Amino acid sequence: MSIAAQQRQAASPKYNPSYGWASVHQPQTLATVEEYIALAEQNLPYLQDEINLFLAGLPFETDLIGPCIKGAKRANQKLFDNNSTAKGDPQNVRDYLRLTISPRTVEELQQTIEALEKHPMTVGWKNRFYAPEPSTGMRDYKAIWCVGCPNDDMAILAEIKVDFAGMQPAYKFTETLRSSERKLAEFKENAMAVCISKNDKPEARKRIN
């Protein structure tokens, strides 16, 4: 490797697949989920304009779902969800505003992610295509935009999810796998129960286990 190539490699920062993800939270301190939803409703047209500009800057067409506003019931559930980082604080819910972009090829997926990570409104991301969720194998990409100036009392976060078009969304695919695993576990438990009932002797139970 040449000296110039070594210098370029040394200068390249290591990619962070969860840049800012753990620390980013709503720029405004409000008391309730409902207050954040009201703020999201005010920002929805602005987000629509911004995402249209973003998509117009891509060299290909892509599918868009949303933007939309998270429902109050689901947002309140998320506050105390075991898998959520909200920890009871509505300021930690990042997706009162959300949308999904669905590129159609791997190349378009990569270009979309790169464009999001360079966008001035992006304050964090979680790339689970690069680093899948350890417990579930979940693969998707989410970026967080700060819609409006962070010092503006109208600013709010928006979650932008990236999935492949033409295939089952990542979360549904993961849930299908997990459902199959649960059904297989139930089948094994039922089969074991039948075997034990037919061979209800300590020595037989020991052989089965």
Short mmCIF file of N, CA, C and O in Angstrom, two decimals, residues 135-197:
data_model
loop_
_atom_site.label_atom_id
_atom_site.label_comp_id
_atom_site.label_asym_id
_atom_site.label_seq_id
_atom_site.Cartn_x
_atom_site.Cartn_y
_atom_site.Cartn_z
N SER A 135 -30.39 -9.53 19.41
CA SER A 135 -31.37 -10.48 19.95
C SER A 135 -32.36 -11.01 18.93
O SER A 135 -32.88 -12.11 19.07
N THR A 136 -32.64 -10.23 17.87
CA THR A 136 -33.68 -10.62 16.91
C THR A 136 -33.17 -10.78 15.47
O THR A 136 -33.86 -11.35 14.64
N GLY A 137 -31.98 -10.25 15.17
CA GLY A 137 -31.51 -10.26 13.79
C GLY A 137 -32.19 -9.21 12.93
O GLY A 137 -32.06 -9.22 11.71
N MET A 138 -32.93 -8.29 13.57
CA MET A 138 -33.66 -7.23 12.86
C MET A 138 -32.73 -6.41 11.99
O MET A 138 -31.65 -6.00 12.42
N ARG A 139 -33.15 -6.15 10.74
CA ARG A 139 -32.35 -5.35 9.81
C ARG A 139 -33.22 -4.23 9.24
O ARG A 139 -34.21 -4.49 8.57
N ASP A 140 -32.84 -3.01 9.54
CA ASP A 140 -33.47 -1.84 8.92
C ASP A 140 -32.56 -0.64 9.18
O ASP A 140 -31.46 -0.79 9.72
N TYR A 141 -33.01 0.51 8.77
CA TYR A 141 -32.22 1.73 8.99
C TYR A 141 -33.18 2.83 9.42
O TYR A 141 -34.27 2.99 8.85
N LYS A 142 -32.79 3.59 10.44
CA LYS A 142 -33.59 4.72 10.90
C LYS A 142 -32.68 5.92 11.10
O LYS A 142 -31.62 5.81 11.74
N ALA A 143 -33.10 7.04 10.55
CA ALA A 143 -32.43 8.31 10.78
C ALA A 143 -33.36 9.22 11.56
O ALA A 143 -34.59 9.12 11.45
N ILE A 144 -32.79 10.10 12.34
CA ILE A 144 -33.57 11.09 13.09
C ILE A 144 -33.26 12.47 12.55
O ILE A 144 -32.09 12.88 12.51
N TRP A 145 -34.30 13.17 12.11
CA TRP A 145 -34.17 14.57 11.68
C TRP A 145 -34.68 15.46 12.80
O TRP A 145 -35.64 15.12 13.50
N CYS A 146 -34.04 16.62 12.93
CA CYS A 146 -34.58 17.68 13.76
C CYS A 146 -35.28 18.65 12.82
O CYS A 146 -34.65 19.36 12.05
N VAL A 147 -36.61 18.64 12.88
CA VAL A 147 -37.41 19.46 11.98
C VAL A 147 -37.54 20.85 12.59
O VAL A 147 -38.22 21.05 13.59
N GLY A 148 -36.85 21.80 11.99
CA GLY A 148 -36.80 23.14 12.54
C GLY A 148 -35.50 23.36 13.30
O GLY A 148 -34.78 22.42 13.63
N CYS A 149 -35.17 24.59 13.59
CA CYS A 149 -33.97 24.92 14.33
C CYS A 149 -34.06 24.39 15.76
O CYS A 149 -35.10 24.56 16.41
N PRO A 150 -33.01 23.72 16.28
CA PRO A 150 -33.07 23.17 17.64
C PRO A 150 -33.39 24.21 18.71
O PRO A 150 -33.95 23.88 19.75
N ASN A 151 -33.03 25.47 18.46
CA ASN A 151 -33.31 26.52 19.43
C ASN A 151 -34.70 27.13 19.28
O ASN A 151 -35.11 27.98 20.06
N ASP A 152 -35.41 26.70 18.25
CA ASP A 152 -36.75 27.18 17.98
C ASP A 152 -37.74 26.40 18.84
O ASP A 152 -37.65 25.18 18.96
N ASP A 153 -38.70 27.08 19.46
CA ASP A 153 -39.65 26.38 20.32
C ASP A 153 -40.66 25.56 19.53
O ASP A 153 -41.53 24.91 20.11
N MET A 154 -40.53 25.55 18.20
CA MET A 154 -41.38 24.72 17.34
C MET A 154 -40.68 23.45 16.88
O MET A 154 -41.28 22.59 16.26
N ALA A 155 -39.40 23.30 17.17
CA ALA A 155 -38.62 22.16 16.65
C ALA A 155 -39.10 20.84 17.26
O ALA A 155 -39.50 20.78 18.42
N ILE A 156 -39.03 19.78 16.44
CA ILE A 156 -39.40 18.44 16.90
C ILE A 156 -38.62 17.43 16.08
O ILE A 156 -38.18 17.71 14.96
N LEU A 157 -38.43 16.24 16.63
CA LEU A 157 -37.73 15.18 15.91
C LEU A 157 -38.69 14.42 14.99
O LEU A 157 -39.88 14.34 15.25
N ALA A 158 -38.12 13.86 13.93
CA ALA A 158 -38.87 12.99 13.02
C ALA A 158 -38.02 11.76 12.73
O ALA A 158 -36.82 11.88 12.50
N GLU A 159 -38.65 10.60 12.74
CA GLU A 159 -37.94 9.35 12.45
C GLU A 159 -38.16 8.96 10.99
O GLU A 159 -39.29 8.87 10.53
N ILE A 160 -37.06 8.72 10.29
CA ILE A 160 -37.12 8.30 8.88
C ILE A 160 -36.61 6.87 8.79
O ILE A 160 -35.43 6.60 9.03
N LYS A 161 -37.51 5.96 8.45
CA LYS A 161 -37.14 4.56 8.33
C LYS A 161 -36.87 4.23 6.87
O LYS A 161 -37.54 4.74 5.98
N VAL A 162 -35.87 3.40 6.64
CA VAL A 162 -35.53 2.97 5.27
C VAL A 162 -35.69 1.46 5.19
O VAL A 162 -35.07 0.71 5.93
N ASP A 163 -36.55 1.02 4.26
CA ASP A 163 -36.79 -0.41 4.01
C ASP A 163 -36.65 -0.66 2.51
O ASP A 163 -36.73 0.26 1.71
N PHE A 164 -36.51 -1.93 2.15
CA PHE A 164 -36.53 -2.29 0.73
C PHE A 164 -37.96 -2.28 0.20
O PHE A 164 -38.88 -2.78 0.86
N ALA A 165 -38.17 -1.75 -0.98
CA ALA A 165 -39.46 -1.88 -1.67
C ALA A 165 -39.55 -3.27 -2.28
O ALA A 165 -38.55 -3.88 -2.62
N GLY A 166 -40.77 -3.76 -2.42
CA GLY A 166 -40.97 -5.04 -3.10
C GLY A 166 -40.68 -6.25 -2.25
O GLY A 166 -40.68 -7.37 -2.74
N MET A 167 -40.41 -6.04 -0.97
CA MET A 167 -40.20 -7.19 -0.09
C MET A 167 -40.89 -6.89 1.23
O MET A 167 -41.24 -5.76 1.53
N GLN A 168 -41.08 -7.93 2.01
CA GLN A 168 -41.75 -7.77 3.30
C GLN A 168 -40.92 -6.84 4.17
O GLN A 168 -39.72 -7.01 4.28
N PRO A 169 -41.55 -5.81 4.78
CA PRO A 169 -40.78 -4.93 5.66
C PRO A 169 -40.01 -5.70 6.71
O PRO A 169 -40.45 -6.75 7.17
N ALA A 170 -38.87 -5.18 7.10
CA ALA A 170 -37.96 -5.90 7.98
C ALA A 170 -38.62 -6.33 9.28
O ALA A 170 -38.44 -7.45 9.75
N TYR A 171 -39.41 -5.44 9.88
CA TYR A 171 -40.00 -5.79 11.17
C TYR A 171 -41.00 -6.92 11.03
O TYR A 171 -41.13 -7.78 11.90
N LYS A 172 -41.75 -6.96 9.90
CA LYS A 172 -42.71 -8.03 9.68
C LYS A 172 -41.98 -9.35 9.43
O LYS A 172 -42.40 -10.41 9.88
N PHE A 173 -40.88 -9.28 8.68
CA PHE A 173 -40.09 -10.47 8.41
C PHE A 173 -39.55 -11.04 9.72
O PHE A 173 -39.60 -12.25 9.96
N THR A 174 -39.03 -10.16 10.59
CA THR A 174 -38.51 -10.60 11.87
C THR A 174 -39.60 -11.22 12.72
O THR A 174 -39.41 -12.26 13.36
N GLU A 175 -40.79 -10.58 12.73
CA GLU A 175 -41.90 -11.12 13.52
C GLU A 175 -42.34 -12.48 13.00
O GLU A 175 -42.73 -13.35 13.77
N THR A 176 -42.28 -12.68 11.68
CA THR A 176 -42.63 -13.98 11.11
C THR A 176 -41.68 -15.06 11.61
O THR A 176 -42.09 -16.16 12.00
N LEU A 177 -40.38 -14.74 11.63
CA LEU A 177 -39.39 -15.69 12.13
C LEU A 177 -39.62 -15.99 13.61
O LEU A 177 -39.58 -17.15 14.03
N ARG A 178 -39.86 -14.93 14.37
CA ARG A 178 -40.06 -15.12 15.81
C ARG A 178 -41.33 -15.93 16.07
O ARG A 178 -41.37 -16.75 16.99
N SER A 179 -42.38 -15.71 15.27
CA SER A 179 -43.62 -16.47 15.42
C SER A 179 -43.37 -17.95 15.12
O SER A 179 -43.87 -18.83 15.83
N SER A 180 -42.59 -18.21 14.07
CA SER A 180 -42.26 -19.60 13.73
C SER A 180 -41.47 -20.27 14.85
O SER A 180 -41.70 -21.43 15.18
N GLU A 181 -40.54 -19.52 15.44
CA GLU A 181 -39.76 -20.06 16.55
C GLU A 181 -40.65 -20.38 17.74
O GLU A 181 -40.48 -21.40 18.40
N ARG A 182 -41.62 -19.48 18.02
CA ARG A 182 -42.54 -19.73 19.13
C ARG A 182 -43.39 -20.97 18.88
O ARG A 182 -43.61 -21.78 19.78
N LYS A 183 -43.88 -21.11 17.64
CA LYS A 183 -44.71 -22.27 17.30
C LYS A 183 -43.91 -23.57 17.42
O LYS A 183 -44.42 -24.58 17.87
N LEU A 184 -42.63 -23.52 17.00
CA LEU A 184 -41.77 -24.69 17.10
C LEU A 184 -41.54 -25.05 18.56
O LEU A 184 -41.59 -26.23 18.94
N ALA A 185 -41.32 -24.04 19.39
CA ALA A 185 -41.11 -24.29 20.82
C ALA A 185 -42.37 -24.89 21.45
O ALA A 185 -42.29 -25.81 22.28
N GLU A 186 -43.55 -24.38 21.07
CA GLU A 186 -44.80 -24.91 21.59
C GLU A 186 -45.00 -26.36 21.16
O GLU A 186 -45.45 -27.20 21.94
N PHE A 187 -44.65 -26.65 19.89
CA PHE A 187 -44.77 -28.02 19.38
C PHE A 187 -43.89 -28.97 20.19
O PHE A 187 -44.31 -30.06 20.58
N LYS A 188 -42.65 -28.55 20.48
CA LYS A 188 -41.73 -29.39 21.24
C LYS A 188 -42.25 -29.62 22.65
O LYS A 188 -42.16 -30.72 23.19
N GLU A 189 -42.82 -28.55 23.26
CA GLU A 189 -43.37 -28.69 24.61
C GLU A 189 -44.54 -29.65 24.63
O GLU A 189 -44.66 -30.50 25.52
N ASN A 190 -45.43 -29.53 23.63
CA ASN A 190 -46.58 -30.43 23.56
C ASN A 190 -46.14 -31.88 23.32
O ASN A 190 -46.68 -32.82 23.92
N ALA A 191 -45.15 -32.04 22.44
CA ALA A 191 -44.65 -33.38 22.16
C ALA A 191 -44.02 -33.99 23.40
O ALA A 191 -44.20 -35.17 23.71
N MET A 192 -43.29 -33.18 24.16
CA MET A 192 -42.67 -33.65 25.39
C MET A 192 -43.73 -34.06 26.42
O MET A 192 -43.61 -35.07 27.09
N ALA A 193 -44.80 -33.25 26.50
CA ALA A 193 -45.87 -33.56 27.46
C ALA A 193 -46.54 -34.89 27.12
O ALA A 193 -46.86 -35.68 28.02
N VAL A 194 -46.75 -35.14 25.81
CA VAL A 194 -47.35 -36.40 25.39
C VAL A 194 -46.44 -37.57 25.74
O VAL A 194 -46.88 -38.60 26.26
N CYS A 195 -45.14 -37.40 25.49
CA CYS A 195 -44.18 -38.48 25.79
C CYS A 195 -44.15 -38.77 27.28
O CYS A 195 -44.12 -39.93 27.70
N ILE A 196 -44.16 -37.73 28.10
CA ILE A 196 -44.10 -37.92 29.54
C ILE A 196 -45.37 -38.59 30.05
O ILE A 196 -45.32 -39.47 30.91
N SER A 197 -46.53 -38.19 29.49
CA SER A 197 -47.79 -38.80 29.94
C SER A 197 -47.85 -40.28 29.59
O SER A 197 -48.43 -41.07 30.29
#
